[in-house]
Amino acid sequence: MQRKKLSHPPHLSTEDSELFRQSVSGARPLLQDKIAPASNGRKLKTRPAVNMPQHEPDLFYFSDDYEGFISDGGSLSYVQPGDDPRLAGRLKRSEFQPQVVLDLHGLTQRQAKTELAGLLAYCKRQQFNCACVVHGKGLGILARKVPNWLIQHPDVRAFHTAPKDWGKHGALLLLLKINQPGPELRR
């Protein structure tokens, strides 16, 4: 950038101009002190990070490619082969009350799968035999995936669409196998 040469306006006398020059003789030009604001970009909502590595071994049972359960949009019902066929009906009639509830609203498929694996591991550690998984209705992505994941897990005895009190078509009640303590642990 080049400096412009100042010319004396016709209405200022030479004395006034000289007086002005003396008064500003010690002044220095200001340096640029304005900082251009950084672009923040687009702000996205993010959920708290799910602790993925902790439940990695539990994800062994879940395959995204497995399509063993096809929903017709009505009530979902499943009983593991070889188990009591009346279990699904008992879940439907609320004969079992869930001891823990997992809400998957707003999670991605990977996060939901990890949380579901964590729930099943937690139920096994705590000896809970009934749980409720709330997947929501939404676009139906998790509503289709969750039953297929549950069918693959060996600890899931049965599941049924939850009664109205627990979420109806947006949730499933699960009945799980729990390990009974052996004779040496009973007293």
PDB file of C-alpha atoms in Angstrom:
ATOM      1  CA  MET A   1       0.000   0.000   0.000  1.00  0.00           C
ATOM      2  CA  GLN A   2       1.350   3.410  -0.893  1.00  0.00           C
ATOM      3  CA  ARG A   3       1.031   6.577   1.091  1.00  0.00           C
ATOM      4  CA  LYS A   4      -0.832   9.435  -0.379  1.00  0.00           C
ATOM      5  CA  LYS A   5       0.891  12.755  -0.500  1.00  0.00           C
ATOM      6  CA  LEU A   6      -0.909  15.375   1.481  1.00  0.00           C
ATOM      7  CA  SER A   7      -1.659  18.597  -0.216  1.00  0.00           C
ATOM      8  CA  HIS A   8      -2.509  21.742   1.659  1.00  0.00           C
ATOM      9  CA  PRO A   9      -6.120  22.683   1.359  1.00  0.00           C
ATOM     10  CA  PRO A  10      -6.534  26.229   0.091  1.00  0.00           C
ATOM     11  CA  HIS A  11      -8.333  27.477   3.189  1.00  0.00           C
ATOM     12  CA  LEU A  12      -5.480  26.613   5.669  1.00  0.00           C
ATOM     13  CA  SER A  13      -2.726  29.063   6.109  1.00  0.00           C
ATOM     14  CA  THR A  14       0.891  27.985   6.075  1.00  0.00           C
ATOM     15  CA  GLU A  15       1.164  28.823   9.781  1.00  0.00           C
ATOM     16  CA  ASP A  16      -1.765  26.551  10.653  1.00  0.00           C
ATOM     17  CA  SER A  17      -0.327  23.762   8.611  1.00  0.00           C
ATOM     18  CA  GLU A  18       3.098  24.146  10.290  1.00  0.00           C
ATOM     19  CA  LEU A  19       1.492  24.245  13.741  1.00  0.00           C
ATOM     20  CA  PHE A  20      -0.335  21.004  12.975  1.00  0.00           C
ATOM     21  CA  ARG A  21       2.882  19.326  11.834  1.00  0.00           C
ATOM     22  CA  GLN A  22       4.648  20.323  15.060  1.00  0.00           C
ATOM     23  CA  SER A  23       1.852  18.994  17.240  1.00  0.00           C
ATOM     24  CA  VAL A  24       1.862  15.562  15.571  1.00  0.00           C
ATOM     25  CA  SER A  25       5.602  15.333  14.997  1.00  0.00           C
ATOM     26  CA  GLY A  26       6.155  12.537  17.599  1.00  0.00           C
ATOM     27  CA  ALA A  27       3.223  10.413  16.425  1.00  0.00           C
ATOM     28  CA  ARG A  28       3.764   6.979  14.901  1.00  0.00           C
ATOM     29  CA  PRO A  29       1.382   5.161  12.579  1.00  0.00           C
ATOM     30  CA  LEU A  30      -0.842   2.595  14.311  1.00  0.00           C
ATOM     31  CA  LEU A  31      -0.284  -1.039  13.574  1.00  0.00           C
ATOM     32  CA  GLN A  32      -3.221  -3.148  12.464  1.00  0.00           C
ATOM     33  CA  ASP A  33      -4.780  -4.503  15.671  1.00  0.00           C
ATOM     34  CA  LYS A  34      -7.899  -6.083  14.304  1.00  0.00           C
ATOM     35  CA  ILE A  35      -8.011  -9.884  14.184  1.00  0.00           C
ATOM     36  CA  ALA A  36     -10.348 -11.436  11.694  1.00  0.00           C
ATOM     37  CA  PRO A  37     -12.825 -13.796  13.437  1.00  0.00           C
ATOM     38  CA  ALA A  38     -12.195 -17.458  12.832  1.00  0.00           C
ATOM     39  CA  SER A  39     -14.951 -19.355  11.116  1.00  0.00           C
ATOM     40  CA  ASN A  40     -16.634 -21.785  13.515  1.00  0.00           C
ATOM     41  CA  GLY A  41     -18.113 -23.789  10.714  1.00  0.00           C
ATOM     42  CA  ARG A  42     -21.402 -25.548  11.204  1.00  0.00           C
ATOM     43  CA  LYS A  43     -22.253 -26.556  14.746  1.00  0.00           C
ATOM     44  CA  LEU A  44     -23.566 -30.110  15.031  1.00  0.00           C
ATOM     45  CA  LYS A  45     -25.370 -31.649  17.961  1.00  0.00           C
ATOM     46  CA  THR A  46     -23.391 -34.489  19.417  1.00  0.00           C
ATOM     47  CA  ARG A  47     -24.327 -37.090  21.967  1.00  0.00           C
ATOM     48  CA  PRO A  48     -21.926 -38.051  24.690  1.00  0.00           C
ATOM     49  CA  ALA A  49     -19.395 -40.539  23.413  1.00  0.00           C
ATOM     50  CA  VAL A  50     -20.274 -44.157  24.016  1.00  0.00           C
ATOM     51  CA  ASN A  51     -17.450 -46.112  25.572  1.00  0.00           C
ATOM     52  CA  MET A  52     -16.941 -48.492  22.639  1.00  0.00           C
ATOM     53  CA  PRO A  53     -13.939 -50.623  23.692  1.00  0.00           C
ATOM     54  CA  GLN A  54     -15.526 -51.735  26.966  1.00  0.00           C
ATOM     55  CA  HIS A  55     -18.306 -53.736  25.251  1.00  0.00           C
ATOM     56  CA  GLU A  56     -16.408 -54.937  22.164  1.00  0.00           C
ATOM     57  CA  PRO A  57     -16.339 -58.622  23.279  1.00  0.00           C
ATOM     58  CA  ASP A  58     -20.117 -58.495  23.837  1.00  0.00           C
ATOM     59  CA  LEU A  59     -20.663 -57.372  20.238  1.00  0.00           C
ATOM     60  CA  PHE A  60     -19.482 -60.784  19.048  1.00  0.00           C
ATOM     61  CA  TYR A  61     -23.068 -62.056  18.901  1.00  0.00           C
ATOM     62  CA  PHE A  62     -24.484 -59.220  16.785  1.00  0.00           C
ATOM     63  CA  SER A  63     -24.274 -59.304  13.008  1.00  0.00           C
ATOM     64  CA  ASP A  64     -25.826 -56.529  10.940  1.00  0.00           C
ATOM     65  CA  ASP A  65     -26.196 -58.864   7.967  1.00  0.00           C
ATOM     66  CA  TYR A  66     -28.392 -61.385   9.786  1.00  0.00           C
ATOM     67  CA  GLU A  67     -32.093 -60.980   8.973  1.00  0.00           C
ATOM     68  CA  GLY A  68     -33.757 -63.722  11.004  1.00  0.00           C
ATOM     69  CA  PHE A  69     -36.762 -61.712  12.063  1.00  0.00           C
ATOM     70  CA  ILE A  70     -39.063 -59.877   9.680  1.00  0.00           C
ATOM     71  CA  SER A  71     -41.577 -57.487  11.178  1.00  0.00           C
ATOM     72  CA  ASP A  72     -45.003 -56.980   9.621  1.00  0.00           C
ATOM     73  CA  GLY A  73     -45.525 -53.789  11.624  1.00  0.00           C
ATOM     74  CA  GLY A  74     -47.636 -55.460  14.323  1.00  0.00           C
ATOM     75  CA  SER A  75     -46.550 -56.984  17.612  1.00  0.00           C
ATOM     76  CA  LEU A  76     -43.153 -58.630  17.698  1.00  0.00           C
ATOM     77  CA  SER A  77     -42.804 -61.965  19.417  1.00  0.00           C
ATOM     78  CA  TYR A  78     -39.931 -64.441  19.692  1.00  0.00           C
ATOM     79  CA  VAL A  79     -39.134 -67.468  21.847  1.00  0.00           C
ATOM     80  CA  GLN A  80     -35.784 -69.208  21.602  1.00  0.00           C
ATOM     81  CA  PRO A  81     -36.132 -72.693  20.094  1.00  0.00           C
ATOM     82  CA  GLY A  82     -36.397 -75.344  22.808  1.00  0.00           C
ATOM     83  CA  ASP A  83     -37.737 -72.912  25.423  1.00  0.00           C
ATOM     84  CA  ASP A  84     -41.303 -72.654  26.777  1.00  0.00           C
ATOM     85  CA  PRO A  85     -43.466 -71.386  23.866  1.00  0.00           C
ATOM     86  CA  ARG A  86     -45.754 -69.544  26.328  1.00  0.00           C
ATOM     87  CA  LEU A  87     -43.011 -67.114  27.420  1.00  0.00           C
ATOM     88  CA  ALA A  88     -43.917 -64.500  24.804  1.00  0.00           C
ATOM     89  CA  GLY A  89     -47.542 -64.514  25.965  1.00  0.00           C
ATOM     90  CA  ARG A  90     -46.446 -64.113  29.565  1.00  0.00           C
ATOM     91  CA  LEU A  91     -44.331 -61.100  28.562  1.00  0.00           C
ATOM     92  CA  LYS A  92     -47.332 -59.678  26.691  1.00  0.00           C
ATOM     93  CA  ARG A  93     -49.509 -59.994  29.817  1.00  0.00           C
ATOM     94  CA  SER A  94     -46.866 -58.231  31.960  1.00  0.00           C
ATOM     95  CA  GLU A  95     -46.235 -61.282  34.142  1.00  0.00           C
ATOM     96  CA  PHE A  96     -42.584 -60.194  34.198  1.00  0.00           C
ATOM     97  CA  GLN A  97     -41.607 -56.677  35.248  1.00  0.00           C
ATOM     98  CA  PRO A  98     -38.418 -55.215  33.774  1.00  0.00           C
ATOM     99  CA  GLN A  99     -35.663 -54.631  36.283  1.00  0.00           C
ATOM    100  CA  VAL A 100     -33.776 -52.280  33.972  1.00  0.00           C
ATOM    101  CA  VAL A 101     -34.758 -50.064  31.003  1.00  0.00           C
ATOM    102  CA  LEU A 102     -32.498 -49.074  28.108  1.00  0.00           C
ATOM    103  CA  ASP A 103     -33.523 -46.089  25.956  1.00  0.00           C
ATOM    104  CA  LEU A 104     -31.953 -46.068  22.476  1.00  0.00           C
ATOM    105  CA  HIS A 105     -33.627 -42.880  21.204  1.00  0.00           C
ATOM    106  CA  GLY A 106     -31.290 -40.768  19.094  1.00  0.00           C
ATOM    107  CA  LEU A 107     -28.447 -43.289  18.906  1.00  0.00           C
ATOM    108  CA  THR A 108     -26.794 -44.470  15.715  1.00  0.00           C
ATOM    109  CA  GLN A 109     -26.947 -48.167  14.834  1.00  0.00           C
ATOM    110  CA  ARG A 110     -23.406 -48.729  16.086  1.00  0.00           C
ATOM    111  CA  GLN A 111     -24.062 -46.904  19.350  1.00  0.00           C
ATOM    112  CA  ALA A 112     -27.362 -48.750  19.817  1.00  0.00           C
ATOM    113  CA  LYS A 113     -25.689 -52.111  19.216  1.00  0.00           C
ATOM    114  CA  THR A 114     -22.965 -51.274  21.746  1.00  0.00           C
ATOM    115  CA  GLU A 115     -25.489 -50.108  24.339  1.00  0.00           C
ATOM    116  CA  LEU A 116     -27.598 -53.247  23.802  1.00  0.00           C
ATOM    117  CA  ALA A 117     -24.532 -55.460  24.277  1.00  0.00           C
ATOM    118  CA  GLY A 118     -23.737 -53.515  27.440  1.00  0.00           C
ATOM    119  CA  LEU A 119     -27.284 -53.997  28.724  1.00  0.00           C
ATOM    120  CA  LEU A 120     -27.148 -57.765  28.208  1.00  0.00           C
ATOM    121  CA  ALA A 121     -23.753 -57.979  29.938  1.00  0.00           C
ATOM    122  CA  TYR A 122     -25.057 -55.828  32.806  1.00  0.00           C
ATOM    123  CA  CYS A 123     -28.157 -58.015  33.233  1.00  0.00           C
ATOM    124  CA  LYS A 124     -25.964 -61.109  33.326  1.00  0.00           C
ATOM    125  CA  ARG A 125     -23.703 -59.594  36.017  1.00  0.00           C
ATOM    126  CA  GLN A 126     -26.649 -58.362  38.095  1.00  0.00           C
ATOM    127  CA  GLN A 127     -28.697 -61.560  37.596  1.00  0.00           C
ATOM    128  CA  PHE A 128     -31.630 -59.608  36.052  1.00  0.00           C
ATOM    129  CA  ASN A 129     -33.954 -61.812  34.039  1.00  0.00           C
ATOM    130  CA  CYS A 130     -36.209 -59.133  32.519  1.00  0.00           C
ATOM    131  CA  ALA A 131     -35.316 -55.897  30.727  1.00  0.00           C
ATOM    132  CA  CYS A 132     -37.058 -53.326  28.558  1.00  0.00           C
ATOM    133  CA  VAL A 133     -35.405 -51.904  25.440  1.00  0.00           C
ATOM    134  CA  VAL A 134     -36.990 -48.696  24.137  1.00  0.00           C
ATOM    135  CA  HIS A 135     -36.012 -48.304  20.482  1.00  0.00           C
ATOM    136  CA  GLY A 136     -38.720 -45.836  19.474  1.00  0.00           C
ATOM    137  CA  LYS A 137     -40.710 -45.770  16.270  1.00  0.00           C
ATOM    138  CA  GLY A 138     -39.129 -42.978  14.216  1.00  0.00           C
ATOM    139  CA  LEU A 139     -37.953 -44.176  10.815  1.00  0.00           C
ATOM    140  CA  GLY A 140     -38.021 -47.765  12.046  1.00  0.00           C
ATOM    141  CA  ILE A 141     -34.323 -48.444  11.594  1.00  0.00           C
ATOM    142  CA  LEU A 142     -33.674 -49.520  15.179  1.00  0.00           C
ATOM    143  CA  ALA A 143     -37.126 -51.106  15.370  1.00  0.00           C
ATOM    144  CA  ARG A 144     -35.978 -53.514  12.619  1.00  0.00           C
ATOM    145  CA  LYS A 145     -32.397 -54.003  13.840  1.00  0.00           C
ATOM    146  CA  VAL A 146     -32.924 -54.587  17.576  1.00  0.00           C
ATOM    147  CA  PRO A 147     -35.032 -57.794  17.186  1.00  0.00           C
ATOM    148  CA  ASN A 148     -32.492 -59.232  14.739  1.00  0.00           C
ATOM    149  CA  TRP A 149     -29.656 -58.525  17.163  1.00  0.00           C
ATOM    150  CA  LEU A 150     -31.569 -60.027  20.094  1.00  0.00           C
ATOM    151  CA  ILE A 151     -32.336 -63.273  18.235  1.00  0.00           C
ATOM    152  CA  GLN A 152     -28.602 -63.846  17.766  1.00  0.00           C
ATOM    153  CA  HIS A 153     -27.710 -63.569  21.460  1.00  0.00           C
ATOM    154  CA  PRO A 154     -27.705 -66.892  23.353  1.00  0.00           C
ATOM    155  CA  ASP A 155     -28.884 -65.326  26.641  1.00  0.00           C
ATOM    156  CA  VAL A 156     -32.160 -64.013  25.168  1.00  0.00           C
ATOM    157  CA  ARG A 157     -34.897 -66.526  25.949  1.00  0.00           C
ATOM    158  CA  ALA A 158     -37.819 -64.519  24.571  1.00  0.00           C
ATOM    159  CA  PHE A 159     -39.048 -61.053  23.738  1.00  0.00           C
ATOM    160  CA  HIS A 160     -42.365 -59.441  22.934  1.00  0.00           C
ATOM    161  CA  THR A 161     -43.625 -55.976  22.067  1.00  0.00           C
ATOM    162  CA  ALA A 162     -43.894 -54.151  25.360  1.00  0.00           C
ATOM    163  CA  PRO A 163     -47.257 -53.504  26.994  1.00  0.00           C
ATOM    164  CA  LYS A 164     -48.636 -49.964  26.874  1.00  0.00           C
ATOM    165  CA  ASP A 165     -47.076 -49.103  30.257  1.00  0.00           C
ATOM    166  CA  TRP A 166     -43.578 -49.759  28.903  1.00  0.00           C
ATOM    167  CA  GLY A 167     -43.764 -48.193  25.437  1.00  0.00           C
ATOM    168  CA  LYS A 168     -46.015 -50.424  23.289  1.00  0.00           C
ATOM    169  CA  HIS A 169     -44.717 -50.608  19.667  1.00  0.00           C
ATOM    170  CA  GLY A 170     -41.652 -48.478  20.469  1.00  0.00           C
ATOM    171  CA  ALA A 171     -40.212 -50.969  22.971  1.00  0.00           C
ATOM    172  CA  LEU A 172     -39.511 -54.653  23.612  1.00  0.00           C
ATOM    173  CA  LEU A 173     -39.621 -56.642  26.846  1.00  0.00           C
ATOM    174  CA  LEU A 174     -36.835 -59.220  27.043  1.00  0.00           C
ATOM    175  CA  LEU A 175     -36.621 -62.351  29.108  1.00  0.00           C
ATOM    176  CA  LEU A 176     -33.036 -63.420  29.720  1.00  0.00           C
ATOM    177  CA  LYS A 177     -31.249 -66.509  30.953  1.00  0.00           C
ATOM    178  CA  ILE A 178     -29.643 -66.043  34.314  1.00  0.00           C
ATOM    179  CA  ASN A 179     -27.008 -68.332  35.716  1.00  0.00           C
ATOM    180  CA  GLN A 180     -28.186 -70.048  38.847  1.00  0.00           C
ATOM    181  CA  PRO A 181     -25.487 -70.466  41.477  1.00  0.00           C
ATOM    182  CA  GLY A 182     -24.113 -73.987  41.692  1.00  0.00           C
ATOM    183  CA  PRO A 183     -24.717 -76.281  44.687  1.00  0.00           C
ATOM    184  CA  GLU A 184     -21.432 -75.255  46.262  1.00  0.00           C
ATOM    185  CA  LEU A 185     -22.542 -71.598  46.319  1.00  0.00           C
ATOM    186  CA  ARG A 186     -26.006 -72.206  47.786  1.00  0.00           C
ATOM    187  CA  ARG A 187     -26.322 -72.153  51.549  1.00  0.00           C
TER     188      ARG A 187
END
